[in-house]
mmCIF file of C-alpha atoms and ligand atoms in Angstrom:
data_model
loop_
_atom_site.group_PDB
_atom_site.id
_atom_site.type_symbol
_atom_site.label_atom_id
_atom_site.label_comp_id
_atom_site.label_asym_id
_atom_site.label_seq_id
_atom_site.Cartn_x
_atom_site.Cartn_y
_atom_site.Cartn_z
ATOM 1 C CA MET A 86 -1.020 11.583 2.355
ATOM 2 C CA ARG A 87 1.415 13.462 -0.081
ATOM 3 C CA ILE A 88 1.542 17.172 0.749
ATOM 4 C CA GLY A 89 3.828 19.733 -0.507
ATOM 5 C CA ASN A 90 4.462 22.796 -2.245
ATOM 6 C CA LEU A 91 2.947 23.495 -5.410
ATOM 7 C CA SER A 92 4.310 27.175 -7.102
ATOM 8 C CA GLY A 93 4.533 27.689 -3.646
ATOM 9 C CA ARG A 94 0.980 27.217 -2.484
ATOM 10 C CA LEU A 95 -0.218 24.424 -0.257
ATOM 11 C CA THR A 96 -0.906 21.146 -1.890
ATOM 12 C CA ILE A 97 -2.198 17.637 -1.149
ATOM 13 C CA PHE A 98 -1.665 15.461 -3.970
ATOM 14 C CA THR A 99 -3.821 12.765 -4.814
ATOM 15 C CA GLU A 100 -4.197 9.777 -7.547
ATOM 16 C CA ALA A 101 -6.537 12.392 -9.123
ATOM 17 C CA GLY A 102 -4.020 14.936 -9.283
ATOM 18 C CA ALA A 103 -2.670 18.428 -7.203
ATOM 19 C CA VAL A 104 -5.520 19.785 -5.053
ATOM 20 C CA ASP A 105 -4.975 23.073 -3.733
ATOM 21 C CA VAL A 106 -5.438 23.880 0.001
ATOM 22 C CA GLU A 107 -6.389 27.311 0.241
ATOM 23 C CA ARG A 108 -9.176 27.059 -2.271
ATOM 24 C CA ALA A 109 -10.291 23.509 -1.039
ATOM 25 C CA SER A 110 -11.275 24.930 2.149
ATOM 26 C CA ASP A 111 -12.248 27.514 1.140
ATOM 27 C CA GLY A 112 -9.730 29.954 2.700
ATOM 28 C CA HIS A 113 -9.935 28.067 6.314
ATOM 29 C CA PHE A 114 -6.164 26.976 5.536
ATOM 30 C CA ALA A 115 -4.002 29.400 4.218
ATOM 31 C CA ALA A 116 -1.776 29.236 0.813
ATOM 32 C CA ASN A 117 1.840 29.571 2.505
ATOM 33 C CA PRO A 118 2.957 26.000 3.159
ATOM 34 C CA GLU A 119 4.691 26.735 6.109
ATOM 35 C CA SER A 120 2.269 28.132 8.028
ATOM 36 C CA ILE A 121 0.321 24.658 8.059
ATOM 37 C CA TYR A 122 3.083 23.064 10.091
ATOM 38 C CA PRO A 123 1.776 24.554 13.727
ATOM 39 C CA ARG A 124 -1.800 23.609 12.069
ATOM 40 C CA TRP A 125 -0.721 19.668 11.898
ATOM 41 C CA ALA A 126 -3.291 17.797 13.172
ATOM 42 C CA GLU A 127 -6.120 19.823 12.819
ATOM 43 C CA PHE A 128 -5.165 19.940 8.935
ATOM 44 C CA THR A 129 -4.388 16.494 8.509
ATOM 45 C CA GLN A 130 -7.625 15.281 9.897
ATOM 46 C CA TRP A 131 -9.427 17.925 7.672
ATOM 47 C CA ALA A 132 -7.346 16.882 4.731
ATOM 48 C CA ARG A 133 -8.332 12.742 5.138
ATOM 49 C CA THR A 134 -12.009 13.852 3.946
ATOM 50 C CA CYS A 135 -11.128 16.620 1.592
ATOM 51 C CA PRO A 136 -12.939 15.922 -1.817
ATOM 52 C CA ASP A 137 -10.754 15.077 -4.714
ATOM 53 C CA ASP A 138 -12.890 17.433 -6.840
ATOM 54 C CA TYR A 139 -10.037 20.794 -7.474
ATOM 55 C CA ALA A 140 -7.587 18.178 -8.109
ATOM 56 C CA VAL A 141 -5.381 19.440 -11.566
ATOM 57 C CA ASP A 142 -2.459 18.662 -13.374
ATOM 58 C CA PHE A 143 0.718 19.549 -12.678
ATOM 59 C CA LEU A 144 4.850 19.231 -13.675
ATOM 60 C CA PRO A 145 7.485 18.485 -11.199
ATOM 61 C CA ALA A 146 9.244 21.806 -12.086
ATOM 62 C CA GLU A 147 6.506 23.389 -10.044
ATOM 63 C CA LEU A 148 7.401 21.756 -7.105
ATOM 64 C CA GLY A 149 8.944 23.338 -4.144
ATOM 65 C CA PRO A 150 10.401 22.392 -0.777
ATOM 66 C CA PRO A 151 6.995 21.004 1.529
ATOM 67 C CA SER A 152 9.126 23.067 4.257
ATOM 68 C CA PRO A 153 10.264 26.246 2.831
ATOM 69 C CA LYS A 154 10.790 28.305 5.883
ATOM 70 C CA PRO A 155 11.645 26.117 8.767
ATOM 71 C CA ALA A 156 12.992 28.098 11.879
ATOM 72 C CA GLN A 157 15.798 25.528 12.184
ATOM 73 C CA ILE A 158 17.074 22.954 10.278
ATOM 74 C CA PHE A 159 19.102 19.961 11.798
ATOM 75 C CA ALA A 160 21.437 17.197 10.160
ATOM 76 C CA ILE A 161 23.698 14.266 11.345
ATOM 77 C CA GLY A 162 26.715 13.563 9.841
ATOM 78 C CA ALA A 163 28.180 10.231 9.682
ATOM 79 C CA ASN A 164 24.947 8.081 10.546
ATOM 80 C CA TYR A 165 25.429 5.215 8.428
ATOM 81 C CA ARG A 166 28.130 2.518 8.983
ATOM 82 C CA ASP A 167 29.524 2.018 5.733
ATOM 83 C CA HIS A 168 29.601 5.725 5.513
ATOM 84 C CA ILE A 169 31.567 6.036 7.924
ATOM 85 C CA ALA A 170 34.035 3.388 6.740
ATOM 86 C CA GLU A 171 34.695 4.961 3.286
ATOM 87 C CA GLY A 172 34.959 8.501 5.160
ATOM 88 C CA GLY A 173 37.468 6.534 7.832
ATOM 89 C CA ILE A 174 36.007 8.327 10.629
ATOM 90 C CA GLU A 175 35.269 6.976 14.159
ATOM 91 C CA THR A 176 32.153 5.853 15.027
ATOM 92 C CA PRO A 177 30.619 8.901 16.885
ATOM 93 C CA GLU A 178 29.495 8.667 20.533
ATOM 94 C CA TYR A 179 26.977 11.317 20.517
ATOM 95 C CA PRO A 180 25.072 12.258 16.906
ATOM 96 C CA MET A 181 27.203 14.822 15.081
ATOM 97 C CA VAL A 182 25.142 17.658 14.375
ATOM 98 C CA PHE A 183 25.133 20.715 12.435
ATOM 99 C CA THR A 184 22.563 22.967 10.046
ATOM 100 C CA LYS A 185 22.178 23.800 6.929
ATOM 101 C CA PHE A 186 20.785 27.449 6.862
ATOM 102 C CA VAL A 187 18.101 28.179 5.932
ATOM 103 C CA SER A 188 18.773 30.328 2.348
ATOM 104 C CA SER A 189 19.970 27.390 1.158
ATOM 105 C CA VAL A 190 16.538 25.657 0.460
ATOM 106 C CA THR A 191 15.288 25.070 -2.377
ATOM 107 C CA GLY A 192 12.869 22.441 -4.422
ATOM 108 C CA PRO A 193 13.234 18.754 -5.871
ATOM 109 C CA ALA A 194 13.531 19.627 -9.502
ATOM 110 C CA GLY A 195 15.517 21.840 -11.939
ATOM 111 C CA ALA A 196 18.935 23.195 -12.378
ATOM 112 C CA ILE A 197 21.331 23.901 -9.861
ATOM 113 C CA THR A 198 24.424 26.170 -10.314
ATOM 114 C CA LEU A 199 28.163 25.075 -9.603
ATOM 115 C CA THR A 200 30.078 27.671 -8.446
ATOM 116 C CA THR A 201 33.109 25.516 -7.448
ATOM 117 C CA ALA A 202 34.273 21.971 -8.852
ATOM 118 C CA THR A 203 34.415 20.064 -5.241
ATOM 119 C CA VAL A 204 30.580 19.638 -5.146
ATOM 120 C CA ASP A 205 29.420 16.489 -3.560
ATOM 121 C CA TRP A 206 26.090 14.846 -3.963
ATOM 122 C CA GLU A 207 24.658 12.820 -0.058
ATOM 123 C CA ALA A 208 21.201 11.578 -0.469
ATOM 124 C CA GLU A 209 19.900 11.699 2.618
ATOM 125 C CA LEU A 210 15.658 10.790 4.212
ATOM 126 C CA VAL A 211 14.215 14.207 5.556
ATOM 127 C CA VAL A 212 11.736 14.478 8.149
ATOM 128 C CA ILE A 213 9.543 17.495 8.466
ATOM 129 C CA ILE A 214 8.496 18.025 12.315
ATOM 130 C CA GLY A 215 4.503 18.266 13.082
ATOM 131 C CA LYS A 216 4.520 18.976 16.179
ATOM 132 C CA GLU A 217 6.312 21.104 18.754
ATOM 133 C CA GLY A 218 8.784 18.823 21.052
ATOM 134 C CA HIS A 219 11.111 18.833 23.474
ATOM 135 C CA LYS A 220 12.701 15.482 25.421
ATOM 136 C CA VAL A 221 10.629 13.730 23.996
ATOM 137 C CA ALA A 222 10.964 9.819 24.452
ATOM 138 C CA VAL A 223 12.559 7.652 21.517
ATOM 139 C CA GLU A 224 8.881 5.934 22.123
ATOM 140 C CA ASN A 225 7.005 8.684 20.967
ATOM 141 C CA ALA A 226 9.022 10.103 18.481
ATOM 142 C CA TRP A 227 7.064 9.388 15.434
ATOM 143 C CA ASP A 228 4.031 11.491 16.930
ATOM 144 C CA TYR A 229 6.161 14.461 16.577
ATOM 145 C CA VAL A 230 6.865 13.582 12.743
ATOM 146 C CA ALA A 231 4.763 15.864 10.049
ATOM 147 C CA GLY A 232 6.178 13.655 7.244
ATOM 148 C CA LEU A 233 9.024 12.096 5.496
ATOM 149 C CA THR A 234 10.888 13.718 1.933
ATOM 150 C CA ILE A 235 13.996 13.278 -0.027
ATOM 151 C CA GLY A 236 16.946 15.433 0.363
ATOM 152 C CA GLN A 237 20.436 15.996 -1.430
ATOM 153 C CA ASP A 238 22.834 17.332 1.493
ATOM 154 C CA LEU A 239 24.842 19.197 -1.584
ATOM 155 C CA SER A 240 28.011 19.341 0.030
ATOM 156 C CA ASP A 241 31.123 21.725 -1.050
ATOM 157 C CA ARG A 242 34.169 19.615 0.556
ATOM 158 C CA VAL A 243 37.279 21.987 0.497
ATOM 159 C CA ILE A 244 34.739 24.582 2.228
ATOM 160 C CA GLN A 245 33.666 21.912 4.485
ATOM 161 C CA LEU A 246 36.834 20.553 5.540
ATOM 162 C CA ARG A 247 38.772 23.815 5.637
ATOM 163 C CA GLY A 248 40.332 24.227 8.684
ATOM 164 C CA PRO A 249 41.118 24.596 11.805
ATOM 165 C CA ILE A 250 37.835 22.539 12.452
ATOM 166 C CA PRO A 251 35.329 21.180 9.729
ATOM 167 C CA GLN A 252 33.026 24.120 8.551
ATOM 168 C CA LEU A 253 30.139 21.680 7.877
ATOM 169 C CA SER A 254 27.404 24.013 8.003
ATOM 170 C CA LEU A 255 29.035 26.759 5.609
ATOM 171 C CA GLY A 256 30.129 23.901 2.776
ATOM 172 C CA LYS A 257 26.627 22.747 2.894
ATOM 173 C CA SER A 258 24.461 25.842 2.881
ATOM 174 C CA LEU A 259 25.069 27.553 -0.636
ATOM 175 C CA PRO A 260 22.497 28.885 -2.817
ATOM 176 C CA ASN A 261 20.541 25.711 -3.602
ATOM 177 C CA PHE A 262 22.265 23.324 -1.613
ATOM 178 C CA SER A 263 19.526 21.722 0.412
ATOM 179 C CA PRO A 264 16.628 20.537 -2.100
ATOM 180 C CA THR A 265 13.982 18.908 -0.493
ATOM 181 C CA GLY A 266 10.774 17.141 -2.222
ATOM 182 C CA PRO A 267 9.017 16.304 -4.056
ATOM 183 C CA TRP A 268 6.416 16.027 -1.145
ATOM 184 C CA LEU A 269 6.105 14.771 2.061
ATOM 185 C CA VAL A 270 4.323 11.563 2.827
ATOM 186 C CA THR A 271 2.965 10.660 6.866
ATOM 187 C CA PRO A 272 4.655 8.253 8.590
ATOM 188 C CA ASP A 273 0.920 6.275 8.265
ATOM 189 C CA GLU A 274 1.982 5.022 4.301
ATOM 190 C CA PHE A 275 4.812 2.884 5.359
ATOM 191 C CA ALA A 276 4.826 -0.231 6.334
ATOM 192 C CA ASP A 277 7.848 0.397 8.441
ATOM 193 C CA PRO A 278 8.898 4.038 8.133
ATOM 194 C CA ASP A 279 12.111 2.772 9.662
ATOM 195 C CA ASN A 280 13.395 0.799 6.491
ATOM 196 C CA LEU A 281 13.227 2.679 3.649
ATOM 197 C CA GLU A 282 15.325 2.121 0.274
ATOM 198 C CA ILE A 283 17.147 4.941 -0.353
ATOM 199 C CA SER A 284 19.210 5.610 -3.669
ATOM 200 C CA CYS A 285 20.614 8.048 -5.989
ATOM 201 C CA ALA A 286 22.041 8.020 -9.244
ATOM 202 C CA LEU A 287 24.421 10.114 -11.337
ATOM 203 C CA ASN A 288 24.077 10.593 -14.909
ATOM 204 C CA GLY A 289 22.012 6.990 -14.983
ATOM 205 C CA ASP A 290 24.721 5.129 -12.631
ATOM 206 C CA THR A 291 23.937 4.268 -9.420
ATOM 207 C CA LYS A 292 26.181 5.741 -6.612
ATOM 208 C CA GLN A 293 24.382 5.159 -3.464
ATOM 209 C CA LYS A 294 22.098 2.014 -2.443
ATOM 210 C CA ALA A 295 21.030 1.303 0.954
ATOM 211 C CA ARG A 296 18.702 1.042 3.656
ATOM 212 C CA THR A 297 17.461 3.656 6.108
ATOM 213 C CA ALA A 298 17.526 0.713 8.831
ATOM 214 C CA ASP A 299 21.059 0.964 8.537
ATOM 215 C CA MET A 300 21.348 4.071 10.421
ATOM 216 C CA ILE A 301 23.370 4.704 13.747
ATOM 217 C CA TYR A 302 20.587 7.271 14.725
ATOM 218 C CA SER A 303 17.532 5.956 13.748
ATOM 219 C CA VAL A 304 14.337 8.595 13.111
ATOM 220 C CA PRO A 305 13.476 8.473 16.399
ATOM 221 C CA ALA A 306 16.618 8.119 18.103
ATOM 222 C CA PHE A 307 17.888 11.569 16.608
ATOM 223 C CA ILE A 308 14.474 13.236 17.585
ATOM 224 C CA SER A 309 15.111 11.539 21.003
ATOM 225 C CA GLU A 310 18.435 12.715 21.221
ATOM 226 C CA LEU A 311 18.446 16.041 19.733
ATOM 227 C CA SER A 312 15.204 17.313 21.593
ATOM 228 C CA ALA A 313 17.144 16.399 24.818
ATOM 229 C CA ILE A 314 18.965 19.451 24.202
ATOM 230 C CA VAL A 315 16.952 22.126 21.924
ATOM 231 C CA MET A 316 13.333 22.553 21.378
ATOM 232 C CA LEU A 317 12.004 21.165 18.268
ATOM 233 C CA TYR A 318 9.423 23.325 16.154
ATOM 234 C CA PRO A 319 6.611 22.580 13.757
ATOM 235 C CA GLY A 320 8.240 22.494 10.239
ATOM 236 C CA ASP A 321 11.442 22.414 11.415
ATOM 237 C CA VAL A 322 13.706 20.165 8.879
ATOM 238 C CA LEU A 323 14.933 17.207 10.234
ATOM 239 C CA TRP A 324 18.235 15.709 8.123
ATOM 240 C CA THR A 325 19.335 11.804 8.759
ATOM 241 C CA GLY A 326 22.846 11.387 7.034
ATOM 242 C CA THR A 327 23.464 9.366 4.027
ATOM 243 C CA PRO A 328 24.899 6.675 2.875
ATOM 244 C CA ALA A 329 28.524 5.202 1.557
ATOM 245 C CA GLY A 330 28.433 6.291 -2.291
ATOM 246 C CA VAL A 331 29.651 9.805 -2.026
ATOM 247 C CA GLY A 332 32.170 11.343 -5.017
ATOM 248 C CA ILE A 333 35.037 12.134 -2.062
ATOM 249 C CA ALA A 334 35.308 8.444 -1.387
ATOM 250 C CA GLU A 335 35.988 7.599 -5.388
ATOM 251 C CA LYS A 336 39.447 7.414 -6.832
ATOM 252 C CA PRO A 337 39.942 9.907 -7.767
ATOM 253 C CA PRO A 338 37.110 11.951 -5.831
ATOM 254 C CA ARG A 339 34.503 12.212 -8.658
ATOM 255 C CA TYR A 340 32.553 15.634 -7.831
ATOM 256 C CA LEU A 341 29.961 16.932 -9.750
ATOM 257 C CA ARG A 342 30.128 19.325 -12.926
ATOM 258 C CA ALA A 343 28.168 21.344 -15.509
ATOM 259 C CA GLY A 344 25.871 18.783 -17.378
ATOM 260 C CA ASP A 345 25.354 16.461 -14.768
ATOM 261 C CA GLU A 346 21.848 15.121 -13.593
ATOM 262 C CA LEU A 347 21.414 13.360 -9.859
ATOM 263 C CA VAL A 348 18.596 11.370 -9.355
ATOM 264 C CA THR A 349 17.747 11.065 -5.968
ATOM 265 C CA VAL A 350 14.760 7.980 -4.744
ATOM 266 C CA ILE A 351 13.533 6.960 -1.551
ATOM 267 C CA ASP A 352 11.079 3.928 -2.372
ATOM 268 C CA GLY A 353 7.610 4.924 -1.257
ATOM 269 C CA ILE A 354 7.856 8.632 -1.312
ATOM 270 C CA GLY A 355 9.526 9.144 -4.836
ATOM 271 C CA GLU A 356 12.429 10.990 -6.694
ATOM 272 C CA MET A 357 14.141 14.316 -7.119
ATOM 273 C CA ARG A 358 15.342 15.439 -9.904
ATOM 274 C CA HIS A 359 18.654 17.770 -10.715
ATOM 275 C CA ASN A 360 20.637 19.083 -13.324
ATOM 276 C CA PHE A 361 23.757 20.836 -13.059
ATOM 277 C CA LEU A 362 25.146 24.079 -14.736
ATOM 278 C CA GLN A 363 28.621 25.735 -14.110
ATOM 279 C CA ALA A 364 28.724 29.494 -12.774
HETATM 280 ZN ZN1 ZN B 619 24.800 14.903 5.041
#
């Protein structure tokens, strides 16, 4: 199933179009997307039998982030071997975790304003949590996942790297620096949810292309390591790191400029399309 946010309303996306959940459920489920994650099991059971009668057409510009107000956002750095190699960093002994603050959350389409000249792209697989969890075992970790979506971990490299120690959370949390979408896809939709092709293209040139099977910490391993320490809540958003091909690794570095178009794709999920404006 594809479930997401259409103009701020919880929506199921079917072959027939967009089905508004509050209307189709006669108010049994509320319209705001963030309210559904604590009721995920009940909701998905109902959604499997939801009729298409209410399906309407929609435009990508109307899509919002599938989890617009998560209690927590966790992101992992240095999680693909080829990205570690291009960055000249050591393979971490533990997952390198930071946050992207919730004020940076935005949707899968439209314009993003660049306030500096050093903003980079990072295509990522993003996980949305559907069940509260603490000390989750690797074998059970997929049971805690509501679905998978696409993310662009936009990063101001100067803010991120300024000392005395890196400020990843700040450099990756400017307004609209955390776009996700176009919807979440439930894990049962994938033949192998641990092995998806991920890519992004800048003005039509492919910059990143990899498979999520190349992650050092897979989705279940990341959930297990993280929940060994912190509690995970329904609606929490987990960013799983980016493969090689970011702009800072080019010689000279290539950062995003006004007029650029960035398209981020994960097979089996869809695409996000953003264009950039100067402040
Ligand atoms: Zn990242």
